CSV table of C-alpha atoms in Angstrom, one decimal:
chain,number,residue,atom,x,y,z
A,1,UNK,CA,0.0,0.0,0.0
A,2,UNK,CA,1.6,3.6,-1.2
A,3,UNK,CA,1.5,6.5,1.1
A,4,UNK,CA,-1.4,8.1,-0.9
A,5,UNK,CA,-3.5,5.1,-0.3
A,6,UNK,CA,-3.0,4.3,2.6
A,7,UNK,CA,-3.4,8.3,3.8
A,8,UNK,CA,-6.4,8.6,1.8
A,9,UNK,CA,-8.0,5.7,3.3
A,10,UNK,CA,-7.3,6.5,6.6
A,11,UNK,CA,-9.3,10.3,5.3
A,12,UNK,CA,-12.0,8.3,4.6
A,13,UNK,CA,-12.4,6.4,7.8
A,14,UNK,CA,-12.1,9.4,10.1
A,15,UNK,CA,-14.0,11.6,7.7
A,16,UNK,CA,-11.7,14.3,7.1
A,17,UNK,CA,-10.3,15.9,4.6
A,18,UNK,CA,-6.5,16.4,5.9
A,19,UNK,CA,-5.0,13.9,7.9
A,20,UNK,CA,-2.8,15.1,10.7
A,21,UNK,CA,-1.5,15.2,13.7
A,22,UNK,CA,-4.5,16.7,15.2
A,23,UNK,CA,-7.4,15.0,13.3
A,24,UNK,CA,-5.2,11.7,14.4
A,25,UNK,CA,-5.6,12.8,18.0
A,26,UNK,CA,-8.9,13.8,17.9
A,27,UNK,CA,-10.3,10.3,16.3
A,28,UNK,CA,-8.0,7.8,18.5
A,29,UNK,CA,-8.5,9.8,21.5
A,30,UNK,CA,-12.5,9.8,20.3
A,31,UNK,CA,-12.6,5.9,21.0
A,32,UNK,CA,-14.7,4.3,23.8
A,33,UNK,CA,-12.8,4.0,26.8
A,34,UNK,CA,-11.4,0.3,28.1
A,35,UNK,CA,-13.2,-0.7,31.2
A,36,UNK,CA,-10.6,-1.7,32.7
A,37,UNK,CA,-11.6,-3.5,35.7
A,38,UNK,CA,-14.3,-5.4,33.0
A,39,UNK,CA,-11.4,-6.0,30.4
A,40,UNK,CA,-9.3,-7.8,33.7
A,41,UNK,CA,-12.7,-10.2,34.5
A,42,UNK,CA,-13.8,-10.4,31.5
A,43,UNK,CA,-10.2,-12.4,30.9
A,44,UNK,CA,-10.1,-14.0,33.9
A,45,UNK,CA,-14.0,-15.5,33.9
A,46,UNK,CA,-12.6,-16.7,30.1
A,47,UNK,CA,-9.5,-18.1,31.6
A,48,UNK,CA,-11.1,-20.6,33.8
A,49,UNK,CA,-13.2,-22.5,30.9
A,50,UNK,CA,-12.1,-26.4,30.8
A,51,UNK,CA,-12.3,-28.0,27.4
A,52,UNK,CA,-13.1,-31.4,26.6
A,53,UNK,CA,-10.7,-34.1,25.8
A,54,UNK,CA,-11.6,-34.3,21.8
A,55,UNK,CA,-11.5,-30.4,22.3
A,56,UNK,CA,-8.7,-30.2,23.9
A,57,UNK,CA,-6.5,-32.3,21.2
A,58,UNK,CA,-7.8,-30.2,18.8
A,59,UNK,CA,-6.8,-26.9,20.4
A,60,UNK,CA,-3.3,-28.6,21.0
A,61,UNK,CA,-3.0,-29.3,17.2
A,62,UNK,CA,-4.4,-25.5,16.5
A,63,UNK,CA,-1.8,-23.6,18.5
A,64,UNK,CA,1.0,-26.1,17.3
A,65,UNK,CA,-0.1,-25.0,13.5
A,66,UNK,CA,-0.1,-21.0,15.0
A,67,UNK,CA,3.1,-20.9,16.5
A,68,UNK,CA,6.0,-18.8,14.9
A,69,UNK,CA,9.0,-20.6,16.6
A,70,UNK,CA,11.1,-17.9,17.4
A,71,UNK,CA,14.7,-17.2,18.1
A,72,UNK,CA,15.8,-13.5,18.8
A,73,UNK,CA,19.2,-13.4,20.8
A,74,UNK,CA,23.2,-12.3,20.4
A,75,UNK,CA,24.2,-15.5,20.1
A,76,UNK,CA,22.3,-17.1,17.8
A,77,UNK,CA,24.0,-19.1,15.1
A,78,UNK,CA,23.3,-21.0,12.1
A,79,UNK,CA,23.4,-23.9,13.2
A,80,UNK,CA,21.1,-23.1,16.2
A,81,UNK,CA,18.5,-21.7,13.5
A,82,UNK,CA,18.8,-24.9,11.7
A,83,UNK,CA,17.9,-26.6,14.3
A,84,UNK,CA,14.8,-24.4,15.1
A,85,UNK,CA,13.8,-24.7,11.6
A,86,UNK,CA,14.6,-28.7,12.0
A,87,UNK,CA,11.6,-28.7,14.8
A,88,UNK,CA,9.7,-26.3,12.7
A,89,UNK,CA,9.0,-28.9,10.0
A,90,UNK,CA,8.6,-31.7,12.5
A,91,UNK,CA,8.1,-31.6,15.9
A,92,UNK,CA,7.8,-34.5,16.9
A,93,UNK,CA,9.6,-37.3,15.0
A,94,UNK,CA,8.2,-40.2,16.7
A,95,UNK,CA,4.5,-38.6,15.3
A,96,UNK,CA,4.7,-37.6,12.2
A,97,UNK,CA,0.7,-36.5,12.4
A,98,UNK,CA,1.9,-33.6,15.0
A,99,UNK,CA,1.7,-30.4,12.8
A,100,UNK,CA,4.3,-28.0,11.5
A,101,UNK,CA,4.2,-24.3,12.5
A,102,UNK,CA,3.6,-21.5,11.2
A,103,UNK,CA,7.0,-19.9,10.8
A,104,UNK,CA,10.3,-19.4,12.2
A,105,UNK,CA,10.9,-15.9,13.0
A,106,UNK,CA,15.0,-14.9,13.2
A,107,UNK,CA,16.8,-11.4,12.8
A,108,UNK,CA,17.4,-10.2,9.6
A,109,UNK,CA,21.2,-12.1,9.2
A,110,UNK,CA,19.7,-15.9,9.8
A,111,UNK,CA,17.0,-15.1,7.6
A,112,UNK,CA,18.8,-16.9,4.1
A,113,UNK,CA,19.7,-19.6,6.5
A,114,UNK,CA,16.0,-20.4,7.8
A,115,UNK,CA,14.6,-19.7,4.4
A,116,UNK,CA,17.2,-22.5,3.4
A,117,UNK,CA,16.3,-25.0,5.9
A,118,UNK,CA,12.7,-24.8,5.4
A,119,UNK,CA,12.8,-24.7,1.1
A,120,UNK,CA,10.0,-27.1,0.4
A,121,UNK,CA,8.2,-26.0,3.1
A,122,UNK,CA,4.9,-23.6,3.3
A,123,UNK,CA,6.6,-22.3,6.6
A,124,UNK,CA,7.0,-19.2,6.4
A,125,UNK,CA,10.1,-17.1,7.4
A,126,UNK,CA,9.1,-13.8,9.5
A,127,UNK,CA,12.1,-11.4,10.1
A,128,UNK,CA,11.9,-8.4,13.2
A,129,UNK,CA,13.0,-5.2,11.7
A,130,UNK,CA,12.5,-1.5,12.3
A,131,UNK,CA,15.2,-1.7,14.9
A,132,UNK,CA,13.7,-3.9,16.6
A,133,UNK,CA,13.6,-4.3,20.0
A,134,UNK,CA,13.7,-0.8,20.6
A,135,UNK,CA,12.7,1.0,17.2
A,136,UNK,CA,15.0,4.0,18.0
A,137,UNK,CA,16.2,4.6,15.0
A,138,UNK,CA,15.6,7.3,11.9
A,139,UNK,CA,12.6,6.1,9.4
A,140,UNK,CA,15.6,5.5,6.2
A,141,UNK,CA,17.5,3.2,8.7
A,142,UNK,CA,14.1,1.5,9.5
A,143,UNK,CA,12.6,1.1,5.4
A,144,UNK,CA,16.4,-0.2,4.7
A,145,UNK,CA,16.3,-2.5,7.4
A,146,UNK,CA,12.8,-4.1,6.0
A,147,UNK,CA,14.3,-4.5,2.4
A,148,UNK,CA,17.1,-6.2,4.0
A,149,UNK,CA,15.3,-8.9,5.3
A,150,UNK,CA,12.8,-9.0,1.8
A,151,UNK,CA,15.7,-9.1,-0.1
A,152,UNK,CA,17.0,-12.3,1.8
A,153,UNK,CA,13.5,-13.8,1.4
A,154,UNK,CA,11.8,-13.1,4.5
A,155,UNK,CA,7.7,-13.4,4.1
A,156,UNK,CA,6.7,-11.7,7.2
A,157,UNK,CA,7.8,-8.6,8.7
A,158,UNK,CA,7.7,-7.9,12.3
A,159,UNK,CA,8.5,-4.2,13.4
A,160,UNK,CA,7.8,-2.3,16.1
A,161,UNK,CA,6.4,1.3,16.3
A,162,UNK,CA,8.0,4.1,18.2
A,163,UNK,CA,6.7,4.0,21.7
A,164,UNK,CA,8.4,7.4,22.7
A,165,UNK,CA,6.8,8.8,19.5
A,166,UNK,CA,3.3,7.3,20.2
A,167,UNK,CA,3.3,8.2,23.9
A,168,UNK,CA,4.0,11.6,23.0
A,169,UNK,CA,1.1,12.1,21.0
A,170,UNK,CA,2.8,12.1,17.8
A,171,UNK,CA,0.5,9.6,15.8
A,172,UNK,CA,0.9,10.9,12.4
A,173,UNK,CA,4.6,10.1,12.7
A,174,UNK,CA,4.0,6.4,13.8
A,175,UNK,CA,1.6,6.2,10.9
A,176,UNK,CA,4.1,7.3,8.9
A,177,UNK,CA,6.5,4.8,9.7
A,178,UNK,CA,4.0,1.5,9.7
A,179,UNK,CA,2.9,2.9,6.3
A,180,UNK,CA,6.6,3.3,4.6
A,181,UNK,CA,7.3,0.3,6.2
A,182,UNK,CA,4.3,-1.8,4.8
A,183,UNK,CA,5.5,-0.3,1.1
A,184,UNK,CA,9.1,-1.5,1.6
A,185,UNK,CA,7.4,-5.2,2.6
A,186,UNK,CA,6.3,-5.4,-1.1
A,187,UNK,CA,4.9,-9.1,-1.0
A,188,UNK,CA,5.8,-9.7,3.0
A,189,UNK,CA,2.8,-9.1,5.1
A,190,UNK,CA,3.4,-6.8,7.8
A,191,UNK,CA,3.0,-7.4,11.7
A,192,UNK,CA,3.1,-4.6,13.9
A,193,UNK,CA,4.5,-4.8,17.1
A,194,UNK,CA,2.7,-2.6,19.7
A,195,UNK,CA,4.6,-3.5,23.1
A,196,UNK,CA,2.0,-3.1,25.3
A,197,UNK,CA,4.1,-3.4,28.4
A,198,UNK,CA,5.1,0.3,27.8
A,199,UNK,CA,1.7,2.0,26.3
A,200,UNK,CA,1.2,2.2,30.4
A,201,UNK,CA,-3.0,2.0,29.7
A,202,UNK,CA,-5.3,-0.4,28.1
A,203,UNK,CA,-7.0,3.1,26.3
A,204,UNK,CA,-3.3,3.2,24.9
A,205,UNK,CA,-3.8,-0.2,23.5
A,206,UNK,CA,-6.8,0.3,21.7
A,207,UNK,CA,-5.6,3.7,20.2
A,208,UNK,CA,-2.4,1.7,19.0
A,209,UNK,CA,-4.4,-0.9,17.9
A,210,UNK,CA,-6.4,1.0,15.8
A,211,UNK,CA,-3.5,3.3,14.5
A,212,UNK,CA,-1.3,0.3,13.3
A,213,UNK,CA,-4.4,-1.0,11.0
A,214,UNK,CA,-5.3,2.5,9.9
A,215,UNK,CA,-2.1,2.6,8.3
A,216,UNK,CA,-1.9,-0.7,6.3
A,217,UNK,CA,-1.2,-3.3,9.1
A,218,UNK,CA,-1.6,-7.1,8.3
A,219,UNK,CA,-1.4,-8.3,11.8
A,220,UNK,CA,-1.1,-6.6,15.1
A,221,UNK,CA,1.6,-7.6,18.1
A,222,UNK,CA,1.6,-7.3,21.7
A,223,UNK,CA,5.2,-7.6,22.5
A,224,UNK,CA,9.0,-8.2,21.5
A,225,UNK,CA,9.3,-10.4,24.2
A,226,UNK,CA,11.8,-7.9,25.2
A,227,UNK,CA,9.8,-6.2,28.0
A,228,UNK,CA,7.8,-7.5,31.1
A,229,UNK,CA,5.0,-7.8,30.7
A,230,UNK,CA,4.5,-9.4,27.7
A,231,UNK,CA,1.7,-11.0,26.3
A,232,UNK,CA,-1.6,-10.9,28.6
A,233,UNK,CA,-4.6,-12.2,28.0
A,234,UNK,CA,-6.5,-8.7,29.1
A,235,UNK,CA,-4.5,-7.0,26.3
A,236,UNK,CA,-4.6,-9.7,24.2
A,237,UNK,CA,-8.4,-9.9,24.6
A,238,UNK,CA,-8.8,-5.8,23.9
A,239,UNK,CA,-6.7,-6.3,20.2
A,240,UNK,CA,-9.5,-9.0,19.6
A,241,UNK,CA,-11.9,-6.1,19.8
A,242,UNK,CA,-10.2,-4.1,17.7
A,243,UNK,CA,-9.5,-6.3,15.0
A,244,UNK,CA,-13.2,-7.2,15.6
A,245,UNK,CA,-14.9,-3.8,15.1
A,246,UNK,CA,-12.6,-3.2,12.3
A,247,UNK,CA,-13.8,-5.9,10.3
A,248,UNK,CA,-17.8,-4.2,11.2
A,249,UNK,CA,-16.5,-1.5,9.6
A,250,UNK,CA,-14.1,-2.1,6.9
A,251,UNK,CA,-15.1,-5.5,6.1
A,252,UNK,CA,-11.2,-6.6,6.0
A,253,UNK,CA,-9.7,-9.3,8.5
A,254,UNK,CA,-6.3,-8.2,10.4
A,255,UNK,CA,-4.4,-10.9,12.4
A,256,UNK,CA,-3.9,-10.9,16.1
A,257,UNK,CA,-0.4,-12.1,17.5
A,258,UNK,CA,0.2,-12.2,21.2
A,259,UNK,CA,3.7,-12.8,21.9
A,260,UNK,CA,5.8,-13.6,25.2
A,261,UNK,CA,5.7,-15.1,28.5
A,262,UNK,CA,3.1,-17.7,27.1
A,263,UNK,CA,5.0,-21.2,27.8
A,264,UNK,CA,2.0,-23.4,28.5
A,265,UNK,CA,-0.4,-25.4,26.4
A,266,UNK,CA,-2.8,-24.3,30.0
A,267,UNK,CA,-1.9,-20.6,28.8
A,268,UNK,CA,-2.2,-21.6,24.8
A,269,UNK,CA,-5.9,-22.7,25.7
A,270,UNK,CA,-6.8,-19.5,26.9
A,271,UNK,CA,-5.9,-17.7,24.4
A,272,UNK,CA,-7.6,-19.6,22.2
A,273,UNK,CA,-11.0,-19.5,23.8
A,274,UNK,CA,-10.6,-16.0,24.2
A,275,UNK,CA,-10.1,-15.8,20.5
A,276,UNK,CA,-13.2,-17.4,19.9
A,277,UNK,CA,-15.4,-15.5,22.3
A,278,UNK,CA,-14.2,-12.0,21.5
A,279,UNK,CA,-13.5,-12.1,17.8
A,280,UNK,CA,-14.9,-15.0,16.5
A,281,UNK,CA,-14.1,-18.9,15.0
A,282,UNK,CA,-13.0,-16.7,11.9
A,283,UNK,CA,-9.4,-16.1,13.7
A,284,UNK,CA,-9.2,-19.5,14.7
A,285,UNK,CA,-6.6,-20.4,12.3
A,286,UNK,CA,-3.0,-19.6,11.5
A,287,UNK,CA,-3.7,-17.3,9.0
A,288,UNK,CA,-5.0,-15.0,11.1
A,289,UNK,CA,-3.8,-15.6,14.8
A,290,UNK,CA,-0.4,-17.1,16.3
A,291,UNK,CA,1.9,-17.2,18.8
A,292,UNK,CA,5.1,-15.9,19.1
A,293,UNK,CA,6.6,-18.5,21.8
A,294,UNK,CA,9.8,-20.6,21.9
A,295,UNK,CA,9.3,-22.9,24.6
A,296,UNK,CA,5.1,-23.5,24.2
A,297,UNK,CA,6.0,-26.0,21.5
A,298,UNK,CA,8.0,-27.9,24.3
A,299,UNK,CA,4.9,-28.0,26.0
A,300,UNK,CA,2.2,-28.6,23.5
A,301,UNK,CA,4.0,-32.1,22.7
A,302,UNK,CA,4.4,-33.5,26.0
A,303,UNK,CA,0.1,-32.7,26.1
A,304,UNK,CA,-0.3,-34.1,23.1
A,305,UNK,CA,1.8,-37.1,23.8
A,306,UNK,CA,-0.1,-37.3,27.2
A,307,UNK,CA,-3.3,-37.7,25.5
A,308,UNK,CA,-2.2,-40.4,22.8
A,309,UNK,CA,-0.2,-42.3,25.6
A,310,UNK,CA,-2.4,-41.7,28.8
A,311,UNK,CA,0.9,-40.7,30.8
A,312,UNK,CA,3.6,-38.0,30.4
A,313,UNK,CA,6.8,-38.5,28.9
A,314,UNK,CA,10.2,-37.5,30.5
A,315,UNK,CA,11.4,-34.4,28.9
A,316,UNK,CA,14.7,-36.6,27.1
A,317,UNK,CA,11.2,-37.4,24.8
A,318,UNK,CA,11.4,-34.2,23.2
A,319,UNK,CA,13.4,-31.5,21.5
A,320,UNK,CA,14.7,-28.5,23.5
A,321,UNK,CA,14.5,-25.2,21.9
């Protein structure tokens, strides 16, 4: 999406006829208010459904097929991203009827390695960019640091907006940035990465929500997995709404991605039925919701082992991350 589209879409939507700064501010600021002792019970009433056994295989399956396996530290090295992309395609060798995941998601540099390891594959290969974790950097550092990772065959994009922008008020310039950075994407679809653990309120949440899919977003992040805390299921649940009303009123589908701390196929349940009670069976798939986790595939297979064996196997049964 150009910058002309996407600024005279946004026009549209807000019903003005400039877009700035101001009429930004007006229209995000406009939004109903979170409730946010009813956005807290709201998860935690969700959080304490039980599932059925048939149900509950299928949910393990699900989030196994949603999760982009993700490595994002100093020392990684090829062959630790080989490895990663190894468990990608199959993660459990003993079953070969456990799904793949989604994708593996790497810094820019291991990108031509994962998209080696997985050629063959419909995994994908996501890449953070935007300097991520912090996104302190200028917008031509940023939009060359997206074609880098296009260039070395990365087909998702996670980037992170500019908190310190954002929290200052200055929306048009992190609309700016999400829309140059979906054009440099080309064919890559775009996730935006919101951190929620430093927009302070669940009103900032929403108005970043809505701000990252005004401007051209394909999928909308909690976290880097950088910063505590992470990915909750209150501010996981109020993105749902978002990407919710946004279809009501656009008619177009954006993806939800909730991302750190969630290690458990307990927590991985959660999510899920929260997914289908706020937004809707629609997001139910990996297409449109994942996980950005490392260790919750660890966990997943020693569930789903559990329920084709009846007991739990030792943890020399499965691959560490």
């Amino acid at each position: 999406m150009s910058t002309s589209t996407a600024t005279s879409r946004a026009r549209d939507l807000l019903g003005v006829s400039a877009l700035t700064n101001a009429s930004l501010t007006t229209w995000l600021h406009g939004l109903p208010g979170v409730d946010h002792v009813g956005a807290d019970a709201r998860a935690a009433a969700l959080s304490t459904r039980s599932i059925k056994t048939t149900s509950k295989a299928w949910a393990i399956d699900t989030a196994i097929s949603m999760i982009d396996l993700t490595t994002l530290e100093g020392a990684d090295t090829e062959g630790k991203v080989r490895s990663l992309c190894a468990k990608a395609i199959t993660p459990d060798p003993l079953d070969p009827t456990t799904p793949h995941v989604a994708a593996v998601c790497v810094y820019n540099d291991m990108v031509g390695v994962a998209k080696d390891a997985l050629k063959g594959t419909d995994i994908n290969v996501a890449a953070v960019a935007t300097a991520f974790p912090s996104g302190r950097a200028s917008l031509p550092v940023k939009v060359a640091d997206t074609k880098d990772a296009v260039d070395a065959g990365a087909d998702e994009i996670d980037m992170v907006i500019d908190r310190g922008a954002f929290l200052s008020g200055r929306y048009r310039q992190v609309f700016d940035e999400i829309v140059a950075t979906k054009e440099a994407c080309g064919q890559a679809h775009l996730k935006v990465i919101l951190e929620t653990g430093e927009l302070v309120t669940y009103d900032n949440v929403r108005r970043a929500s809505w701000l990252a899919m005004l401007a051209g977003a394909d999928f909308i992040k909690t976290s880097t997995g950088k910063i505590q805390p992470a990915a909750t299921l209150p501010v996981t649940l109020i993105m749902l709404e978002a990407v919710r009303d946004w279809r009501e009123q656009t008619g177009e589908m954006i993806g939800v991605k909730p991302a750190g701390g969630i290690r458990t196929t307990k927590d991985a349940v959660k999510f899920l039925v929260t997914v289908n009670e706020i937004a809707g069976d629609d997001w139910l798939t990996p297409q449109w919701f994942r996980f950005g986790a490392s260790s919750l595939l660890t966990d997943l297979q020693l569930q789903r082992q559990k329920l084709a064996t009846g007991a739990y196997s030792g943890p020399d049964y499965v691959t560490i991350d």
